[in-house]
Structure formats: structure tokens, C-alpha cells
PDB file of C-alpha atoms in Angstrom:
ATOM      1  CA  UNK X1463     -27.428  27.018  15.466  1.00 71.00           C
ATOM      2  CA  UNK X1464     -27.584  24.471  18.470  1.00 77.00           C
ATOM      3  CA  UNK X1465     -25.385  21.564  18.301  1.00 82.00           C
ATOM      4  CA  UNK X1466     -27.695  19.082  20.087  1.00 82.00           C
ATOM      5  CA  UNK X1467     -31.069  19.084  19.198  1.00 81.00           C
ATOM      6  CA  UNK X1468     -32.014  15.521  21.031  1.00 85.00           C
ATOM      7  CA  UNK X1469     -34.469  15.011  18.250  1.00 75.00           C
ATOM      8  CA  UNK X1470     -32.259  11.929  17.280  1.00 80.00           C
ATOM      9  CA  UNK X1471     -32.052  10.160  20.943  1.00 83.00           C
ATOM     10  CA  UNK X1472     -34.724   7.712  20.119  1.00 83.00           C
ATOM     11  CA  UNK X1473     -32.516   6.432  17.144  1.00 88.00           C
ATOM     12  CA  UNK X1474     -33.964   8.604  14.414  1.00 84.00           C
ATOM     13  CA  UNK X1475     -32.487  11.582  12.444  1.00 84.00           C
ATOM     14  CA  UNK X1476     -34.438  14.116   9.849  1.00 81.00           C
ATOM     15  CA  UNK X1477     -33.247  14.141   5.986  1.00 80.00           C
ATOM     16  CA  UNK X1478     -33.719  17.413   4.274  1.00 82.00           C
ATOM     17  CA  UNK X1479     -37.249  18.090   4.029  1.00 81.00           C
ATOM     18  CA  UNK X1480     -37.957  16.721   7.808  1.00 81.00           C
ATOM     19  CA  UNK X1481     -38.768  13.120   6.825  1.00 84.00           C
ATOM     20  CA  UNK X1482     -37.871  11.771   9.914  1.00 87.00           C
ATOM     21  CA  UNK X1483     -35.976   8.030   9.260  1.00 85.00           C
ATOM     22  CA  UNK X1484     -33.960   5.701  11.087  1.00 76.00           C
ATOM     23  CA  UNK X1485     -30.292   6.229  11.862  1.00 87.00           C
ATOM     24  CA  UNK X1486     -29.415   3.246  10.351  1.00 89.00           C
ATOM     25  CA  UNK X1487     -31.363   3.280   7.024  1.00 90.00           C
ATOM     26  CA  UNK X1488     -28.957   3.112   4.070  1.00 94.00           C
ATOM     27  CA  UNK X1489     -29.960   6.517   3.249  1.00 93.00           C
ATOM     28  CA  UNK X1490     -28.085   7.752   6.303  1.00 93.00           C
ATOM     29  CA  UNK X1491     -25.718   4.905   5.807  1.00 96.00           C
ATOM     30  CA  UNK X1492     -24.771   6.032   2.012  1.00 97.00           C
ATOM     31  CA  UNK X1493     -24.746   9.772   2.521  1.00 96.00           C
ATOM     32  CA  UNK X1494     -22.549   9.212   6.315  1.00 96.00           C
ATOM     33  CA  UNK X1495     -19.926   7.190   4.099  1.00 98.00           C
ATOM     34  CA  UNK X1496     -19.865   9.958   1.905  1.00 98.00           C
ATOM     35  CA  UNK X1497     -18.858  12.340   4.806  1.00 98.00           C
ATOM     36  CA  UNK X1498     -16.351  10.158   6.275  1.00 98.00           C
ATOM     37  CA  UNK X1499     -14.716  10.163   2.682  1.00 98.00           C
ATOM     38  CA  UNK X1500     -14.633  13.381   2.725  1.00 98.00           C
ATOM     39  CA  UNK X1501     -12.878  13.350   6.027  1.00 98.00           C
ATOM     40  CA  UNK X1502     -10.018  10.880   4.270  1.00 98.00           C
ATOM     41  CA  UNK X1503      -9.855  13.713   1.666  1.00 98.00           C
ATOM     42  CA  UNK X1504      -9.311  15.948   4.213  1.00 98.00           C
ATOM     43  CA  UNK X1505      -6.451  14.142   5.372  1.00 98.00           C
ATOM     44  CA  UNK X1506      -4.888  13.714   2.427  1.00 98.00           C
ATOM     45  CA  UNK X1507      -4.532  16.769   1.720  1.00 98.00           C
ATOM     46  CA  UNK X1508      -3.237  18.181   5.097  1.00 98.00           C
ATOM     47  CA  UNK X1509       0.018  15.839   3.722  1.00 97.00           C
ATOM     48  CA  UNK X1510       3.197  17.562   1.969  1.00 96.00           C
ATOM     49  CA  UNK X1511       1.565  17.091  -1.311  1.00 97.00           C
ATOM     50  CA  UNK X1512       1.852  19.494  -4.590  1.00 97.00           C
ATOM     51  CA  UNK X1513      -0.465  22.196  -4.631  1.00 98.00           C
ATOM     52  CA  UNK X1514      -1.935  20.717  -7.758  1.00 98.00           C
ATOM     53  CA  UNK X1515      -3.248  17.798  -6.108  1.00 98.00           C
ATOM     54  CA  UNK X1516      -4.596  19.903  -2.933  1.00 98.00           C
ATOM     55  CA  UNK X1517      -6.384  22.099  -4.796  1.00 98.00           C
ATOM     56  CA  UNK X1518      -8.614  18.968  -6.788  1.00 98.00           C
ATOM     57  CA  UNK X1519      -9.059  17.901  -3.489  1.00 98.00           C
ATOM     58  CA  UNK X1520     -10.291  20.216  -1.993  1.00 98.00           C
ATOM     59  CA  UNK X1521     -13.044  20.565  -5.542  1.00 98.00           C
ATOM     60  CA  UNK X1522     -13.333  16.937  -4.768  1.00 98.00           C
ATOM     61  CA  UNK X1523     -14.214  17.565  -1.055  1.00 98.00           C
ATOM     62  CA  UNK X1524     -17.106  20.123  -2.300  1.00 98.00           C
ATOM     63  CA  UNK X1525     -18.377  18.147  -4.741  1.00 98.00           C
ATOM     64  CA  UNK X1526     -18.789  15.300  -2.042  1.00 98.00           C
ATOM     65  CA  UNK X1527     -20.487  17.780  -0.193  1.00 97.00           C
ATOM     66  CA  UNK X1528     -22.914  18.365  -2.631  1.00 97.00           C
ATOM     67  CA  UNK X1529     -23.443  14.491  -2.972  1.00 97.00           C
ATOM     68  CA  UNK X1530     -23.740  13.965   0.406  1.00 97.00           C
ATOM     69  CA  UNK X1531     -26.753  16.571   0.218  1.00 95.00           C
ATOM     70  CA  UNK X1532     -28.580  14.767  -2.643  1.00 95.00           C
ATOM     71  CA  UNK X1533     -28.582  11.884  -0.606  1.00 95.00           C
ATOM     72  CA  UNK X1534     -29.638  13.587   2.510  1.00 93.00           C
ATOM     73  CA  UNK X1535     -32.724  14.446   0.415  1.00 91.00           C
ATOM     74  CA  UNK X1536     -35.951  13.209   0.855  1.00 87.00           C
ATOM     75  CA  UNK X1537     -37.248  12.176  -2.929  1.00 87.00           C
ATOM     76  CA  UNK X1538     -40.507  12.960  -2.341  1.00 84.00           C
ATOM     77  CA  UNK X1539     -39.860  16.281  -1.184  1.00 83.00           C
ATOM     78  CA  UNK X1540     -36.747  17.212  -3.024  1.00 82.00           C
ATOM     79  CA  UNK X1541     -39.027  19.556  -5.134  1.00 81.00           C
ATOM     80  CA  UNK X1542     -40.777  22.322  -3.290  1.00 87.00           C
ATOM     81  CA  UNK X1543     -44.565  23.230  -3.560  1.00 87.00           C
ATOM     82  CA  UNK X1544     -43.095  26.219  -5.813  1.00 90.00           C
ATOM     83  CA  UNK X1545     -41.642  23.631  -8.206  1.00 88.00           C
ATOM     84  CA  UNK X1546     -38.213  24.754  -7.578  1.00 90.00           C
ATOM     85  CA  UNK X1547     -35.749  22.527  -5.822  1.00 86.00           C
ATOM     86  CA  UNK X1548     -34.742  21.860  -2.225  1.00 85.00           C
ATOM     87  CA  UNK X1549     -31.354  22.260  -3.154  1.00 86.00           C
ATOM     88  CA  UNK X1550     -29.969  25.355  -4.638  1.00 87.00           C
ATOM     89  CA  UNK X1551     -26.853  24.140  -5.414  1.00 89.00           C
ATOM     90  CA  UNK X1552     -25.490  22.872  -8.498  1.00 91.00           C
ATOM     91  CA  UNK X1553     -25.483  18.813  -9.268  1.00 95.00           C
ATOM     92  CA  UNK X1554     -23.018  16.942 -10.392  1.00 97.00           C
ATOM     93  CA  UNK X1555     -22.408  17.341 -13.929  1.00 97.00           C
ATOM     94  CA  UNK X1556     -20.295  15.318 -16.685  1.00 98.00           C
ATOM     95  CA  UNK X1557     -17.947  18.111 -15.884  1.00 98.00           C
ATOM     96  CA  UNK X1558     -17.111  17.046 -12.594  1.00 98.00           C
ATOM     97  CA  UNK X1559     -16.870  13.742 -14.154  1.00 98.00           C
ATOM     98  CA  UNK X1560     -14.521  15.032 -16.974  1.00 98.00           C
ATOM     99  CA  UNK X1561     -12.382  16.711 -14.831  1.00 98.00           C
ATOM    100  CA  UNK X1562     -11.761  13.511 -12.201  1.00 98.00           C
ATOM    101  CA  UNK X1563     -10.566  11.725 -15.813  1.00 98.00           C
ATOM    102  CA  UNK X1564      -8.761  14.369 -17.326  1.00 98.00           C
ATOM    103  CA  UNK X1565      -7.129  14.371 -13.639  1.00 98.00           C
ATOM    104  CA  UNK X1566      -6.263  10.380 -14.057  1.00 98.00           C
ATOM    105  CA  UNK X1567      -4.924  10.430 -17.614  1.00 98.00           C
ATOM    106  CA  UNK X1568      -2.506  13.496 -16.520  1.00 97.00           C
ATOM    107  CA  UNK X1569      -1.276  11.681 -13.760  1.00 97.00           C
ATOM    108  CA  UNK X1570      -0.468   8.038 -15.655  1.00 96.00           C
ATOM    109  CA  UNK X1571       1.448  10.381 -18.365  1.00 96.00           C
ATOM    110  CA  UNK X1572       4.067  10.128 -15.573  1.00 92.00           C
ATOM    111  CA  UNK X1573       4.121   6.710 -14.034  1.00 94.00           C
ATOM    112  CA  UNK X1574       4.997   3.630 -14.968  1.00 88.00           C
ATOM    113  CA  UNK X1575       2.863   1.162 -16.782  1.00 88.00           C
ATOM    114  CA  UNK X1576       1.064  -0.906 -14.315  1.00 84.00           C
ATOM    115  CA  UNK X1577       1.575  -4.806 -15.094  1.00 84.00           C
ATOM    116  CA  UNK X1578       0.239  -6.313 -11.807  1.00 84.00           C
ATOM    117  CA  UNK X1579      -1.769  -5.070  -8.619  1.00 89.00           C
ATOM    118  CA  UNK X1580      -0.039  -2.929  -6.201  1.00 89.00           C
ATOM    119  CA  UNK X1581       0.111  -3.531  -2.322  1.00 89.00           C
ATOM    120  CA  UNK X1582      -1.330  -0.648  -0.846  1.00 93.00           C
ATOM    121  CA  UNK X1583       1.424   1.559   1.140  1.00 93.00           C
ATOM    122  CA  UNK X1584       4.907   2.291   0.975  1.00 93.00           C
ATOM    123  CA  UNK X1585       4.324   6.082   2.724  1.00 96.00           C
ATOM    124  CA  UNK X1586       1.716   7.218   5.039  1.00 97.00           C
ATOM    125  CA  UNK X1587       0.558   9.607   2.545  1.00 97.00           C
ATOM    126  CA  UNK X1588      -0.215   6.483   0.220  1.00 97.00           C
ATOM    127  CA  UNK X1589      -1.796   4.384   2.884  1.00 97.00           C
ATOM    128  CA  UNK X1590      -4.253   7.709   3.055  1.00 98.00           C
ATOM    129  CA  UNK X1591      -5.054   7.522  -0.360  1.00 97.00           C
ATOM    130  CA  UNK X1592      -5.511   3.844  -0.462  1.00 97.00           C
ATOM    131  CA  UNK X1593      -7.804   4.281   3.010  1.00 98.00           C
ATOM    132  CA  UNK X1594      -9.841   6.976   0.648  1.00 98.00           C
ATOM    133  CA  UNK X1595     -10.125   4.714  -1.924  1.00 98.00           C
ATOM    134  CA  UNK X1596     -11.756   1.828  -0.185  1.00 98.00           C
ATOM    135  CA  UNK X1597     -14.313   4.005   1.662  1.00 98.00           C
ATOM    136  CA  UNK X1598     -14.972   5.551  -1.508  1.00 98.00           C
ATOM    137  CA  UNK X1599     -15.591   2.096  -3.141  1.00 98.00           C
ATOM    138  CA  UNK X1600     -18.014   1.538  -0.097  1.00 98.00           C
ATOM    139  CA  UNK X1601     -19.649   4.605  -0.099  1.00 98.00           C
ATOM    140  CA  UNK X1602     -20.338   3.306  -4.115  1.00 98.00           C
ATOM    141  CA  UNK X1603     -21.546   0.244  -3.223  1.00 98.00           C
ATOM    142  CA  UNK X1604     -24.101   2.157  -0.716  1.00 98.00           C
ATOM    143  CA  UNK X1605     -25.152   4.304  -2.941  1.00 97.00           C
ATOM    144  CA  UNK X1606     -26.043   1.896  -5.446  1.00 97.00           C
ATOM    145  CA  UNK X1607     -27.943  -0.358  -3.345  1.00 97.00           C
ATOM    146  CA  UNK X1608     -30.377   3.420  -2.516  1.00 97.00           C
ATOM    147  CA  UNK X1609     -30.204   4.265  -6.048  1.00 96.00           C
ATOM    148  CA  UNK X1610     -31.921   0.565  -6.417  1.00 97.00           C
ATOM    149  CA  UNK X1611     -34.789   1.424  -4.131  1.00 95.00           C
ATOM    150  CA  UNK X1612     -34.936   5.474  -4.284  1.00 93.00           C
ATOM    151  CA  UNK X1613     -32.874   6.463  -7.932  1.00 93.00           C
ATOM    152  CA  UNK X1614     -31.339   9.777  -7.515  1.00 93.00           C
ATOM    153  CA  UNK X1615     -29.320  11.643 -10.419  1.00 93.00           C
ATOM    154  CA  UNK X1616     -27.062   9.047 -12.104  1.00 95.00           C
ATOM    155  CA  UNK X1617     -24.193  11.510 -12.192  1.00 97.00           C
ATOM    156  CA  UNK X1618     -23.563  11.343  -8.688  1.00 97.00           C
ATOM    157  CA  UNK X1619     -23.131   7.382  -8.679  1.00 97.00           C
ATOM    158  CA  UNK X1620     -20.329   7.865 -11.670  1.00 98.00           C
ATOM    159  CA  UNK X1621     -18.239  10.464  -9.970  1.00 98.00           C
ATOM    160  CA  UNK X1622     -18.194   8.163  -6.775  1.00 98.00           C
ATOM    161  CA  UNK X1623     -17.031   5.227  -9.329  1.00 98.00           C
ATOM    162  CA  UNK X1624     -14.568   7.595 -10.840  1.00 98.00           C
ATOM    163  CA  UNK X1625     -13.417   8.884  -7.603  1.00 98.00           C
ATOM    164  CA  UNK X1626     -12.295   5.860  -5.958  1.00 98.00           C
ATOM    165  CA  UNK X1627     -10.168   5.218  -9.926  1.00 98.00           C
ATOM    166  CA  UNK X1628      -8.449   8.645  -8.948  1.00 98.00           C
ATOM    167  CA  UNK X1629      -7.438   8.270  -5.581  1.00 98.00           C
ATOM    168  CA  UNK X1630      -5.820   4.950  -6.657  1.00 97.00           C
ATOM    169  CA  UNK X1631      -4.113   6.774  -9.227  1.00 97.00           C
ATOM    170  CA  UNK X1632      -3.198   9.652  -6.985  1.00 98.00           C
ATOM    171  CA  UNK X1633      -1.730   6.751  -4.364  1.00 97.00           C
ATOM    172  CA  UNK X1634       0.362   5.842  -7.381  1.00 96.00           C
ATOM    173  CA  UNK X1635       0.924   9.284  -8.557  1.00 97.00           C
ATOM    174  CA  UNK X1636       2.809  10.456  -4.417  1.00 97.00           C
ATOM    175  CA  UNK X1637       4.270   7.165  -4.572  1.00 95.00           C
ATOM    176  CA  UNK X1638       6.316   8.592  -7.259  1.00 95.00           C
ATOM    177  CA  UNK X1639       6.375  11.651  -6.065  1.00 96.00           C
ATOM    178  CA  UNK X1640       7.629  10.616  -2.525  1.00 95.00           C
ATOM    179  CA  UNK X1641      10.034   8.267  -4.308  1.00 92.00           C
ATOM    180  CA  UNK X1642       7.972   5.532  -1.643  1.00 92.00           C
ATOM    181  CA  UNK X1643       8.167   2.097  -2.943  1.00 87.00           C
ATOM    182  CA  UNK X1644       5.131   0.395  -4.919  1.00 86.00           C
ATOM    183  CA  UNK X1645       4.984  -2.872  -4.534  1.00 85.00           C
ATOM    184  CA  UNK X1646       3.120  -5.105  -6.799  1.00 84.00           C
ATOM    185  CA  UNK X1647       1.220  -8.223  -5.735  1.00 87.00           C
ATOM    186  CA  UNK X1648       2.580 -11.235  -7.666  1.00 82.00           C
ATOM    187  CA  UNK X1649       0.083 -14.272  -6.375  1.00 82.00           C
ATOM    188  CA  UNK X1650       2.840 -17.143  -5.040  1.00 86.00           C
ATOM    189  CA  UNK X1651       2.332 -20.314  -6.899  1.00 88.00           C
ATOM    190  CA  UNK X1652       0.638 -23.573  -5.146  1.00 86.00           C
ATOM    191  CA  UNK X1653       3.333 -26.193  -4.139  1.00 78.00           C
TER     192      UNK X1653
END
């Protein structure tokens, strides 16, 4: 497979079927935050981090994958002339869902009650995690904005929501674990 095709030097690009669209549509927009999530992910978990948390990253980074691809997909050819789908992969399902949550409410069974926001850092690892978080917030708000013009399954807009609540979790969760401090945000009062 040839790197360079050139196809895309006049500002276009081809989503998965061949519709041939604009590099800056918010199709290519949503689904090329979704990659460079999955690029923080990536980083993330090339950090001294338990092998607990690696290994749901790295599900998380496949998932995203698979997201990324729904996205990439042209809705009016997303079914083939055989009736079967474009992709042969699996969707997202409420499991993937599930398991983001049942990730969360392990995690908080070991930290502290939050009482106030939390400044983002403390460890380089954290910062990573906070990073993730944010582009995974954007790559939400993308997605919803193409689900308003082209809906695609729902499931894939709630595991980005749920996403970005784990990786602030998991910030929190190596914050502890580093033994970093978390420091929360308490507003200053006017004079």
C-alpha cells in the first residue's frame, strides 16, 4: 500500500465508500480528533503505569479505532448493494460503555472524595491524561455537531462522553498512584 496517493492535493480526501469530501468538513474534522485521541492514549500508556490501566487502554485505543471508522463512513453508502455492511467490525455496544463505568466506579473506590475541581497536573503522566481528556471532550463536541446533520449509531457518541469521565478519573486515579499532588481549584473571593 502506497503512502502518497496525491488524490488529496487539491484539498479533498475520500471517506470509506470513495465519497470524495473536503479536508476540512467536520466529518474529517470529528473522526481526525478521534485519531489524535487515540494518539494521547497512546501516550499515556507508554508511562510507568499499572498494567491494569495499560491494558483498558489499549481496549480503549481499539475501540476508538472502530469509532474513528464509523465516522470515516459515508452514510449513504455504509450499507453495500448486498445489504451487508461496509464495516465488518463490531460497533460499539453498551458493553464498551459498561466496561468504561465499571472502570470509573473501581477507580473512585480508592480516592478521595472530590469536594472541589482539581487543577490539572501535578505529574507528567497526569498532565497526559488531562491533555486526553480535553481532546476527548472536543472530539465529543465534533461528533455531536455530525451526528446533528448525518446521525450515526448513538453508542459511539456515549462512549466518547464516558471516555473523557474516565480519563479524568484515571488523572485522579495516577495522581494517587504517583503520590503527585492534586490540587483543587478554590475560586479567590472578590475584594
Amino acid at each position: 500500500m502506497k503512502i502518497y496517493t496525491k488524490t488529496g492535493d487539491k484539498g479533498t480526501t475520500a471517506l470509506f465508500g470513495g465519497t470524495r469530501v473536503p479536508k476540512h468538513h467536520i466529518r474529517i474534522d470529528s473522526y481526525g480528533t478521534v485519531d489524535e485521541l487515540n494518539s494521547h492514549i497512546g501516550l499515556i500508556r507508554d508511562q510507568k503505569i499499572d498494567q491494569h490501566s495499560k491494558e483498558i487502554l489499549m481496549i480503549i485505543q481499539d475501540r476508538l479505532f472502530t469509532i474513528g471508522s464509523t465516522l470515516a463512513t459515508d452514510p449513504a453508502k455504509a450499507t453495500l448493494k448486498s445489504g451487508k455492511a461496509r464495516l465488518n467490525i463490531p460497533k460499539i455496544s453498551s458493553a464498551d460503555i459498561q466496561r468504561l463505568e465499571d472502570e470509573i466506579d473501581l477507580m473512585n473506590t480508592t480516592l478521595p472524595e472530590m469536594t472541589h475541581f482539581v487543577l490539572p497536573g501535578g505529574h507528567q503522566t497526569v498532565s497526559f491524561c488531562h491533555i486526553a481528556r480535553c481532546v476527548c471532550r472536543r472530539a465529543e463536541r465534533l461528533a455531536s455537531a455530525l451526528n446533528d446533520l448525518e446521525p450515526f449509531q448513538p453508542e459511539a457518541l456515549m462512549y466518547l462522553n464516558r471516555l473523557s469521565d474516565y480519563l479524568f478519573v484515571l488523572a485522579r486515579k495516577l495522581s494517587h498512584d504517583l503520590q503527585a499532588e492534586e490540587i483543587q481549584w478554590i475560586p479567590q473571593k472578590e475584594s
